[in-house]
mmCIF file of C-alpha atoms in Angstrom:
data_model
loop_
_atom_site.group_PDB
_atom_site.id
_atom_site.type_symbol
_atom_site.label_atom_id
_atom_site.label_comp_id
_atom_site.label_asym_id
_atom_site.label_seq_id
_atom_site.Cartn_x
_atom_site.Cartn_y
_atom_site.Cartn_z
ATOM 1 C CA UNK J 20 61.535 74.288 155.170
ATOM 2 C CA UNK J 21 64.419 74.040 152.740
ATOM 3 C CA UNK J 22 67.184 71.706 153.548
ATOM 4 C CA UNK J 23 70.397 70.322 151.991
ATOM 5 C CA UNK J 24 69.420 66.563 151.987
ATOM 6 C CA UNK J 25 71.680 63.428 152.013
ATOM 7 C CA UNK J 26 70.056 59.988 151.179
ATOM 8 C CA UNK J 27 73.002 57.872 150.783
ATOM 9 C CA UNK J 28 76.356 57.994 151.502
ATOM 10 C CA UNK J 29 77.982 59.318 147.837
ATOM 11 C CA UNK J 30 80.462 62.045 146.578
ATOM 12 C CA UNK J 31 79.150 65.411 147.910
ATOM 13 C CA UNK J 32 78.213 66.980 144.575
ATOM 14 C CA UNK J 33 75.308 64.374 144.469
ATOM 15 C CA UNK J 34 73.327 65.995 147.335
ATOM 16 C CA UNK J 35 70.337 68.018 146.766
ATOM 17 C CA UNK J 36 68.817 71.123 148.272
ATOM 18 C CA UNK J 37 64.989 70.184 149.169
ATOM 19 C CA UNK J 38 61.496 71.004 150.625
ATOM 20 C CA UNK J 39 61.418 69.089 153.796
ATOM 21 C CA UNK J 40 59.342 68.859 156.847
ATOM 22 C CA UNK J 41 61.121 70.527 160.058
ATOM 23 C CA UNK J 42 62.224 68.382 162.744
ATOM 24 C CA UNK J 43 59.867 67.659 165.644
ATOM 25 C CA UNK J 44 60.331 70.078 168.648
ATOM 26 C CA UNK J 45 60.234 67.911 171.841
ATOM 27 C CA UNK J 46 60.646 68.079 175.460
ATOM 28 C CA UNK J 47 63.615 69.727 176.362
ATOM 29 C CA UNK J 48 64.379 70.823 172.742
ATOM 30 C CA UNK J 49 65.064 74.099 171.386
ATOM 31 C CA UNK J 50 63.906 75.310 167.513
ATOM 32 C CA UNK J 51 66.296 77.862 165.403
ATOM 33 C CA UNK J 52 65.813 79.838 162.788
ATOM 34 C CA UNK J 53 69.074 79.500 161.099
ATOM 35 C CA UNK J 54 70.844 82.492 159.404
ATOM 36 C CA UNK J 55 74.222 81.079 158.636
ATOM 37 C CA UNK J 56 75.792 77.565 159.591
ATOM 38 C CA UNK J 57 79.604 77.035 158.916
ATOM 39 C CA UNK J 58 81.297 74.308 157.012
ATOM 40 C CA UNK J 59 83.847 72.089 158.538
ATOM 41 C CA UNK J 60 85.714 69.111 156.602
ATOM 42 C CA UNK J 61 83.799 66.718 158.758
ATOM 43 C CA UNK J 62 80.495 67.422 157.270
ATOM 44 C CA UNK J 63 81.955 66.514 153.919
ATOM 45 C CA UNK J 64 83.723 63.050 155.137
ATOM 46 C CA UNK J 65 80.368 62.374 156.562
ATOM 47 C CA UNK J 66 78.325 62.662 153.471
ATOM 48 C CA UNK J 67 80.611 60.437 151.705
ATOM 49 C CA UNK J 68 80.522 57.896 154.178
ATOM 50 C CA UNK J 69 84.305 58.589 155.645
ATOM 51 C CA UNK J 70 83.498 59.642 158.661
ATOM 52 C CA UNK J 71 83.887 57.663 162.238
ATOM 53 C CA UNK J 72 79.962 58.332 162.031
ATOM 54 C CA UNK J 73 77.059 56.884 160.160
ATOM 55 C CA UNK J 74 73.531 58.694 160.519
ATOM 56 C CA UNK J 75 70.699 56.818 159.294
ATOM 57 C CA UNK J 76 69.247 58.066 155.933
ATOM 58 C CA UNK J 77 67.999 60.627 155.729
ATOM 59 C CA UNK J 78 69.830 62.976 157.137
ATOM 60 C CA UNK J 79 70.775 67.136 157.190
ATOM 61 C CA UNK J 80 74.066 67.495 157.773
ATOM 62 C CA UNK J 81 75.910 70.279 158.989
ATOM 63 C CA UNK J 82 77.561 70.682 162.474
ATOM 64 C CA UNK J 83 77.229 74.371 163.303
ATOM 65 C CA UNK J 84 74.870 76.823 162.883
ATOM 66 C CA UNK J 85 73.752 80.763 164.223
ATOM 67 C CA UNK J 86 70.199 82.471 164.119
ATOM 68 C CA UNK J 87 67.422 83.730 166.250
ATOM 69 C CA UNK J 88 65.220 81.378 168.861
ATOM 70 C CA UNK J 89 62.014 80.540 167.428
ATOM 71 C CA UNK J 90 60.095 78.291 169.588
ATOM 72 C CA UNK J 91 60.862 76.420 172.877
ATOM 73 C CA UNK J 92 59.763 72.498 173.289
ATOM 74 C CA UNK J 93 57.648 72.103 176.417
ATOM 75 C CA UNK J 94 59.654 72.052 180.243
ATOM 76 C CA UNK J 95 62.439 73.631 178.065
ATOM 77 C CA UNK J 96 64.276 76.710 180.036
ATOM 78 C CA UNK J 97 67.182 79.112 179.704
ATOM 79 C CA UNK J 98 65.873 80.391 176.588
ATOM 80 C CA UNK J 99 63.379 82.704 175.111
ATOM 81 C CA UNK J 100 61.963 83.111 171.715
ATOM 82 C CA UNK J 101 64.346 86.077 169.532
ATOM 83 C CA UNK J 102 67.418 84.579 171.614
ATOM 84 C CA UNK J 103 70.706 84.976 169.345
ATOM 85 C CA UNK J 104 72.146 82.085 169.441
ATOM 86 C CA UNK J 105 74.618 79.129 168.371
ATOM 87 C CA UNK J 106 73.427 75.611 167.674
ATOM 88 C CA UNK J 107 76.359 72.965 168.512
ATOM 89 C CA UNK J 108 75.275 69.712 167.025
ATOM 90 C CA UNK J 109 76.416 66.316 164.762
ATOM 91 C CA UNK J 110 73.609 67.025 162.082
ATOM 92 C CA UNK J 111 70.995 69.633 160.812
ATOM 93 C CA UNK J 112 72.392 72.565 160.923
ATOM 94 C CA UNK J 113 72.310 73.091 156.520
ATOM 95 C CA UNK J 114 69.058 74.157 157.094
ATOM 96 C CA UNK J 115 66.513 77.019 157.415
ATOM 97 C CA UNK J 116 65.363 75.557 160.669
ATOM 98 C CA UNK J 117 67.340 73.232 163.174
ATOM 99 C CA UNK J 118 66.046 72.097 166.141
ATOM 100 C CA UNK J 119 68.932 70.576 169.275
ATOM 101 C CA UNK J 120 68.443 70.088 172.991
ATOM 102 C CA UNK J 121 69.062 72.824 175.125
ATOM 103 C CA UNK J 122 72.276 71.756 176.365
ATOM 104 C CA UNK J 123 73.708 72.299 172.836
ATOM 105 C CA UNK J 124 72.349 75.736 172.066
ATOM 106 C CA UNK J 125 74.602 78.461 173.064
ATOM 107 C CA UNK J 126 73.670 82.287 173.731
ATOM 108 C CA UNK J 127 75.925 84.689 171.672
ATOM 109 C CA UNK J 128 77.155 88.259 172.400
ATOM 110 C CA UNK J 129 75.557 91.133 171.250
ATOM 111 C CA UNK J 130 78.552 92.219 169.232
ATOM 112 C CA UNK J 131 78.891 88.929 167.545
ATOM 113 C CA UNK J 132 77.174 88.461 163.849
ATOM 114 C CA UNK J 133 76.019 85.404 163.048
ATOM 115 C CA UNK J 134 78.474 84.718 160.384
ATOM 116 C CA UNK J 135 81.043 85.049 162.892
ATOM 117 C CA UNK J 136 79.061 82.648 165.330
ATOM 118 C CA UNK J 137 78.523 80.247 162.469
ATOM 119 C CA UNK J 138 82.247 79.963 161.962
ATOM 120 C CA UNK J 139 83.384 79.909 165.354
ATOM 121 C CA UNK J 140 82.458 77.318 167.878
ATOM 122 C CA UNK J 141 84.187 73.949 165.881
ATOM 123 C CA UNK J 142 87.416 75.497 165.132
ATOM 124 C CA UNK J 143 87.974 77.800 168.196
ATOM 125 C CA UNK J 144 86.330 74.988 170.502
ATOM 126 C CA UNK J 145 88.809 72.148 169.208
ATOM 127 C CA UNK J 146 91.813 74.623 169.074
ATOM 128 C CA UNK J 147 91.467 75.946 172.720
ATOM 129 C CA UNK J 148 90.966 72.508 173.761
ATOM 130 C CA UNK J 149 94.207 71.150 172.478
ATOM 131 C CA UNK J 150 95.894 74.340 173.748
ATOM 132 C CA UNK J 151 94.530 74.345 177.097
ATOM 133 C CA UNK J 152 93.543 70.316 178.094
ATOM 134 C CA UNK J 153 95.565 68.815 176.433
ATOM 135 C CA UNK J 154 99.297 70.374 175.230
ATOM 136 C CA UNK J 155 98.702 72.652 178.667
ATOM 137 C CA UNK J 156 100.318 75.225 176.935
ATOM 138 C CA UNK J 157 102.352 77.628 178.886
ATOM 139 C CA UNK J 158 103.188 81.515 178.370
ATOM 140 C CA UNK J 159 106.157 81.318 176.639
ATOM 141 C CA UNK J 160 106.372 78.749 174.911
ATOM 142 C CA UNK J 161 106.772 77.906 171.055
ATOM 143 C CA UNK J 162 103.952 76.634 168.867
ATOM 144 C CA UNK J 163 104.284 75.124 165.273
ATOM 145 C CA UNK J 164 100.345 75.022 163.264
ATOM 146 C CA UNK J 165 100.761 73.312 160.683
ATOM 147 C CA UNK J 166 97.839 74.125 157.759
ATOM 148 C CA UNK J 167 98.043 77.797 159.318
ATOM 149 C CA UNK J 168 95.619 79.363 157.213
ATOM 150 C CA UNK J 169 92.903 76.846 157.411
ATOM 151 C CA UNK J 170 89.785 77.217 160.002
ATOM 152 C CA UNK J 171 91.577 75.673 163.192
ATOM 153 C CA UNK J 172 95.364 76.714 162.060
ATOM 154 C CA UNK J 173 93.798 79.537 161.924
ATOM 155 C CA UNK J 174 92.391 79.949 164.942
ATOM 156 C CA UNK J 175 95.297 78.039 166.825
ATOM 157 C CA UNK J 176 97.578 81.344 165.237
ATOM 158 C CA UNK J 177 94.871 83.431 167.631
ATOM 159 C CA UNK J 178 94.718 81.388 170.060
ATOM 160 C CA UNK J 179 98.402 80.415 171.283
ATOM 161 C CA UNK J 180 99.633 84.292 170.594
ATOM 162 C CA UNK J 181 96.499 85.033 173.079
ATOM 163 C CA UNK J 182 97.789 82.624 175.384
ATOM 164 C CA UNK J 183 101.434 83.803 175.522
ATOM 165 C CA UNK J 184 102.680 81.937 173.151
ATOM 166 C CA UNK J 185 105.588 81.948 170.069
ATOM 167 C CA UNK J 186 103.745 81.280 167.148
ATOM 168 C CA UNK J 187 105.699 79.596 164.369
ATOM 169 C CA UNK J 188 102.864 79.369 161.447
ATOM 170 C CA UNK J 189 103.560 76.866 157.737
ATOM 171 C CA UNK J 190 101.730 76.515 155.124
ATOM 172 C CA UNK J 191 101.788 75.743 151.472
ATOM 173 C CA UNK J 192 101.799 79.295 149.856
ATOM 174 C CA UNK J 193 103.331 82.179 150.815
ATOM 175 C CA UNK J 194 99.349 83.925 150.198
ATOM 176 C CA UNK J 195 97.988 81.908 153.047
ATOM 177 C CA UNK J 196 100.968 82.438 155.327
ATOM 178 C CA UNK J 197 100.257 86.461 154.525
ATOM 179 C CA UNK J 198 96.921 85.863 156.356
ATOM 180 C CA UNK J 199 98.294 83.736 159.294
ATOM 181 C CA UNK J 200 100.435 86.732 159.569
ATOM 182 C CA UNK J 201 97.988 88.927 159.893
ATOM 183 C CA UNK J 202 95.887 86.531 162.186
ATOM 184 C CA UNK J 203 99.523 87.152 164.149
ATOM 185 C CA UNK J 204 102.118 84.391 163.542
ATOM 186 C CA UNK J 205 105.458 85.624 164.684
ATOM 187 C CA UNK J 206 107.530 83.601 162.079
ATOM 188 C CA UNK J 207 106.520 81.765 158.758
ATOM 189 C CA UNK J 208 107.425 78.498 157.208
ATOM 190 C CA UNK J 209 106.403 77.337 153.720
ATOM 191 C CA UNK J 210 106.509 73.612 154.159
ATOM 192 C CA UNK J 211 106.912 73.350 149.442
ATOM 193 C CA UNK J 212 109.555 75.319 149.110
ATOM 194 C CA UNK J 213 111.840 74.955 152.513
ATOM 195 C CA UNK J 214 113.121 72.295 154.461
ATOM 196 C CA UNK J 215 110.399 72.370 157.724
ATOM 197 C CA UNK J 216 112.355 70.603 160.421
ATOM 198 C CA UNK J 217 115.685 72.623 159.318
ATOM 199 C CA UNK J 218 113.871 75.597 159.289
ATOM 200 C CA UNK J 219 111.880 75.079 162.754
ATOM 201 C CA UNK J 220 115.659 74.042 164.277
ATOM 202 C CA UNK J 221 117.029 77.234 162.573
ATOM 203 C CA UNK J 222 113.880 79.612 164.455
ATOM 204 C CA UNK J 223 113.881 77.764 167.874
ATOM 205 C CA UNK J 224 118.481 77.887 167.551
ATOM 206 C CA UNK J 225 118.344 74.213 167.651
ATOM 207 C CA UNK J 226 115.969 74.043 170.381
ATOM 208 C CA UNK J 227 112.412 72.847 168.483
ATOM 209 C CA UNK J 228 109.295 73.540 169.366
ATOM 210 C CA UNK J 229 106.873 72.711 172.448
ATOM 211 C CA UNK J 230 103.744 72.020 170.395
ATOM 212 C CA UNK J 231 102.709 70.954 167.204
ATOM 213 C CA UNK J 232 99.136 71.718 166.573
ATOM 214 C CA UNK J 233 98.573 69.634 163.253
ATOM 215 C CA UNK J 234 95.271 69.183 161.175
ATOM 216 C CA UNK J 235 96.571 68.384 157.998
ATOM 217 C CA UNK J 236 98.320 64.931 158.042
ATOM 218 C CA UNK J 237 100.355 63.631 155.544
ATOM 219 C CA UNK J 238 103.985 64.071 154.319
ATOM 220 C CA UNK J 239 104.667 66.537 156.854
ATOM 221 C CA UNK J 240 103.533 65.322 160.113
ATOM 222 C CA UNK J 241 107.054 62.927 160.634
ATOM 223 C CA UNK J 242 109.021 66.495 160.287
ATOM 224 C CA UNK J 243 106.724 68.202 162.741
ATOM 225 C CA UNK J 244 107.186 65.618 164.905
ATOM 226 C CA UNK J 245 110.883 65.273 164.457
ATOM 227 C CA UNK J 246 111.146 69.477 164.900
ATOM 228 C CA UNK J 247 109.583 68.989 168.405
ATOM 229 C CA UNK J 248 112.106 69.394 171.664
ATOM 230 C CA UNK J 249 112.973 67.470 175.015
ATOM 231 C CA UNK J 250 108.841 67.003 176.373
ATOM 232 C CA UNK J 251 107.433 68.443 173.255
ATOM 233 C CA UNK J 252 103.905 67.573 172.322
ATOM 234 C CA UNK J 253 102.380 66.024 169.322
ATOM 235 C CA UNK J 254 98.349 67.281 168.392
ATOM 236 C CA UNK J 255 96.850 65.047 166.422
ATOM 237 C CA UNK J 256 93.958 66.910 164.669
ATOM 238 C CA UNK J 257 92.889 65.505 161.652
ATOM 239 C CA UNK J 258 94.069 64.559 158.314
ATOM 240 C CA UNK J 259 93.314 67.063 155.720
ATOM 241 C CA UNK J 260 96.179 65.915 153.307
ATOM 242 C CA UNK J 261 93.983 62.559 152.820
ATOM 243 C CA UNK J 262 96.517 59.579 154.082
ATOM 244 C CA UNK J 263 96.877 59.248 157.311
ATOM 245 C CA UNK J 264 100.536 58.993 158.546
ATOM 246 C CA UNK J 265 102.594 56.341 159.777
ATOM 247 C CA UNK J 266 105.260 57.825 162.451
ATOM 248 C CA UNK J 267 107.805 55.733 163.946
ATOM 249 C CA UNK J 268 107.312 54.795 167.324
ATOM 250 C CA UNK J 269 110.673 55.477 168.429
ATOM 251 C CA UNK J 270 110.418 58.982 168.288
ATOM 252 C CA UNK J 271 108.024 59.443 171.217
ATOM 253 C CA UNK J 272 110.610 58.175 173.086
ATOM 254 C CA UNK J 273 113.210 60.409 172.112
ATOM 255 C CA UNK J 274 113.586 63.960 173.691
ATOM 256 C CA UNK J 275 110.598 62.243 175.673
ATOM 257 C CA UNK J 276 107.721 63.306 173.013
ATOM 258 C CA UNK J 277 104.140 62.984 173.719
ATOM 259 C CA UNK J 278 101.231 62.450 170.815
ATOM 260 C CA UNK J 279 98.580 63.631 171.603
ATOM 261 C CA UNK J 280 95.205 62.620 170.199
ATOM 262 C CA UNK J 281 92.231 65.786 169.762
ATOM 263 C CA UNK J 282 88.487 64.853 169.631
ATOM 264 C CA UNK J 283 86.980 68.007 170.859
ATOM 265 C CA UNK J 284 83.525 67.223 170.413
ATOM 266 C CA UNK J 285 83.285 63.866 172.316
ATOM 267 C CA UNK J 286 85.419 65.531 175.308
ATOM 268 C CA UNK J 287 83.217 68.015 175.734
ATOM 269 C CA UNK J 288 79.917 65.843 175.784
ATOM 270 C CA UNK J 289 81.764 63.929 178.621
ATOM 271 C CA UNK J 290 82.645 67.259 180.160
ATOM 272 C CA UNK J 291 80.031 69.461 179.728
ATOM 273 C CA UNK J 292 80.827 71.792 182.321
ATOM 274 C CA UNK J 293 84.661 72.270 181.361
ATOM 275 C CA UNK J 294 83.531 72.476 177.768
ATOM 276 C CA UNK J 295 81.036 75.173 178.927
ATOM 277 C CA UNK J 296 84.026 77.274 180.792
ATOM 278 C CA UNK J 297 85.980 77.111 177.618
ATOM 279 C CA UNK J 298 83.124 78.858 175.533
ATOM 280 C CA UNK J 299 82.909 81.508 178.187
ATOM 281 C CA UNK J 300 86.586 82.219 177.812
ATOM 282 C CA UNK J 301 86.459 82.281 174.278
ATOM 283 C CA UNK J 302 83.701 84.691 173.637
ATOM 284 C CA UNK J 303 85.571 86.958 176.320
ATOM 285 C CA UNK J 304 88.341 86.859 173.925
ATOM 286 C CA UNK J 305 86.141 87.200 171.155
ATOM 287 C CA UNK J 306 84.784 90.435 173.180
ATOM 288 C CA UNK J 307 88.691 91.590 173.676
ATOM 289 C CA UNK J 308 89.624 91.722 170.074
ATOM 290 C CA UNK J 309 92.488 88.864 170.635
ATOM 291 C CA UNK J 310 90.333 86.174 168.272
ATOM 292 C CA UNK J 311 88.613 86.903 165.042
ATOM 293 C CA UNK J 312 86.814 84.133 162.739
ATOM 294 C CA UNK J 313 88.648 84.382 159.344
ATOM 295 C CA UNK J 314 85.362 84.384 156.291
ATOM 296 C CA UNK J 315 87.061 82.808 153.364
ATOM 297 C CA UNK J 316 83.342 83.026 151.477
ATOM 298 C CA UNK J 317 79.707 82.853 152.150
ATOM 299 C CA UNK J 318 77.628 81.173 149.844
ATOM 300 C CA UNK J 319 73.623 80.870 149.774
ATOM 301 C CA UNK J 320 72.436 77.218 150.385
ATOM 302 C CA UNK J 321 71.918 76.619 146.819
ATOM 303 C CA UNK J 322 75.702 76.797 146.332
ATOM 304 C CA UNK J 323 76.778 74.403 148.974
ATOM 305 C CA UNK J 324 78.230 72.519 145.977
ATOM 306 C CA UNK J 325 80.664 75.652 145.819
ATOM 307 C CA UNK J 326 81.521 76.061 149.961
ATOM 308 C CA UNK J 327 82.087 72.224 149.691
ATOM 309 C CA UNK J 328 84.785 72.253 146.766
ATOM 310 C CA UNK J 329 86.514 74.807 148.067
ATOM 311 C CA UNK J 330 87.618 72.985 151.372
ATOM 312 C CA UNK J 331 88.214 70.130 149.170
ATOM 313 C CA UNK J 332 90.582 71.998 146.799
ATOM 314 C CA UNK J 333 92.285 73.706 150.050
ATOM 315 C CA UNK J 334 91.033 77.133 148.813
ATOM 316 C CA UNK J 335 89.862 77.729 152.136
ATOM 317 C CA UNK J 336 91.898 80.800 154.109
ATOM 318 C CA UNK J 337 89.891 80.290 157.724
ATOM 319 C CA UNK J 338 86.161 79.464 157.456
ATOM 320 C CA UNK J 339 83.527 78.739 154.882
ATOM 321 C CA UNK J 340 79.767 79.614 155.742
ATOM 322 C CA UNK J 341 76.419 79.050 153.853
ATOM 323 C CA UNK J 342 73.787 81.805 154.053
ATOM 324 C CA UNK J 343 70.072 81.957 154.710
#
């Protein structure tokens, strides 16, 4: 099968698309034919060594991937061959064939392509989680995504307006704030050109907000943070800007602020069976119309090079995928 390969930890433009064996199919195990895996910012820190992760070489990354069922490993149940399905794993999905115990293999809807599977179960699974476990978001309440137009800002958008939420959505341009618009922010911030704590005071009357949902890191995080209210909470997500911030302690403990740290995939291998419920409710939503995975472009394997440089260069308006 044909694979995108990494045998050392180096700048992703150094990887190569090969001819490798497919992974051995054992007990318990269940093999995909892959039609389309998304691309997440973690698969790129990984390849370059930055990540809190370090497979052994040689490795195929990719964390998400879609396709049909091909063959089960023995004692393996719950799944038959032509099965759509969604394949939630740390490596091997950039490739024509992945193979993942059954446990992380997830049946699809009907109505759901696999481009829209291969882009959804990273960013809606970490957003719904920081929504639901751990800012316990309420109906009514006011949520500021910061990096609104990326995969999980964009997703949050859907998410806390599903939920009952105010939806205050910044970003850096006022193109990708026209899409978390449309994705159905109620008020827009671009954090360039405007002031983002005096603007987020000015929307909420002096108030601030309840959540910050924040991926991107950086020079803004300290005014999201500052923009929050009396028991507002802080999501840490990741760090797309590059440095990671350095927030004063001291502002936790005014207006009684809690940070909040979000690592969706280890929480749900300790909780399988809350993870699990999430997924249902999302594909219900998914079903409803209220969420929508965002295609930015969809590139065939051999232009991974492509997919990958345009979440580095923040091109990215919701999700990347590669083809098969």
């Amino acid at each position: 099968m044909r694979a995108l390969i990494c045998k050392e930890f180096a700048p992703y433009d150094q990887l190569e698309v090969a001819e490798v064996e497919a992974p051995p199919l054992h007990e318990g195990f269940v093999q995909v034919d892959v039609k389309a895996a998304g691309v997440n910012f973690p698969d790129i820190l990984l390849v370059e060594g930055k990540y809190q992760a370090q497979p052994p070489f040689p490795f195929i990354p990719g964390t998400e991937c879609a396709g049909v069922v091909s063959e089960l490993g023995k004692n393996t149940s719950g799944f038959k061959p032509g099965d759509r399905v969604i394949v939630a794993t740390m490596l091997g999905g950039f490739a024509e064939q992945a193979v993942a115990p059954a446990a992380q293999v997830i049946p699809i809807p009907d109505v759901m392509s696999f481009e829209h599977a291969a882009a959804f179960t990273t960013i809606y699974g970490t957003s719904y989680h920081a929504l639901k476990q751990r800012a316990k978001l309420k109906p009514g309440e006011t949520v500021l995504v910061l990096g609104a137009a990326g995969g999980v800002g964009l997703a949050t958008v859907q998410l806390a307006k599903a939920m009952g939420a105010k939806v205050i959505a910044a970003a850096s341009s006022a193109e990708k704030l026209e899409v978390a618009k449309e994705a159905g922010a109620h008020e827009l911030i671009n954090y360039v050109s405007e002031d983002l704590k005096a603007r987020v005071r000015e929307i909420t009357g002096n108030k601030g907000v309840d959540v910050v949902y924040d991926p991107v890191g950086g020079d803004y995080s300290e005014a999201a943070l500052r923009a929050t209210g009396w028991g507002g909470r802080y999501l840490v997500i990741g760090f797309a800007a590059g440095p990671i911030p350095k927030v004063p302690l001291n502002l936790a403990l005014l207006n009684s602020r809690d940070i909040l740290g979000v690592f969706w995939g280890a929480w749900a291998g300790r909780n399988p069976r809350e993870n699990a419920q999430n997924m249902k409710e999302l594909f219900d939503l998914y079903e409803a119309g209220k969420i929508v995975p965002h295609i930015s472009a969809a590139y065939p394997l051999d232009d991974f090079r492509k997919a990958f440089a345009d979440i580095m260069e923040r091109r990215v308006k919701g999700k990347v995928i590669l083809t098969f």
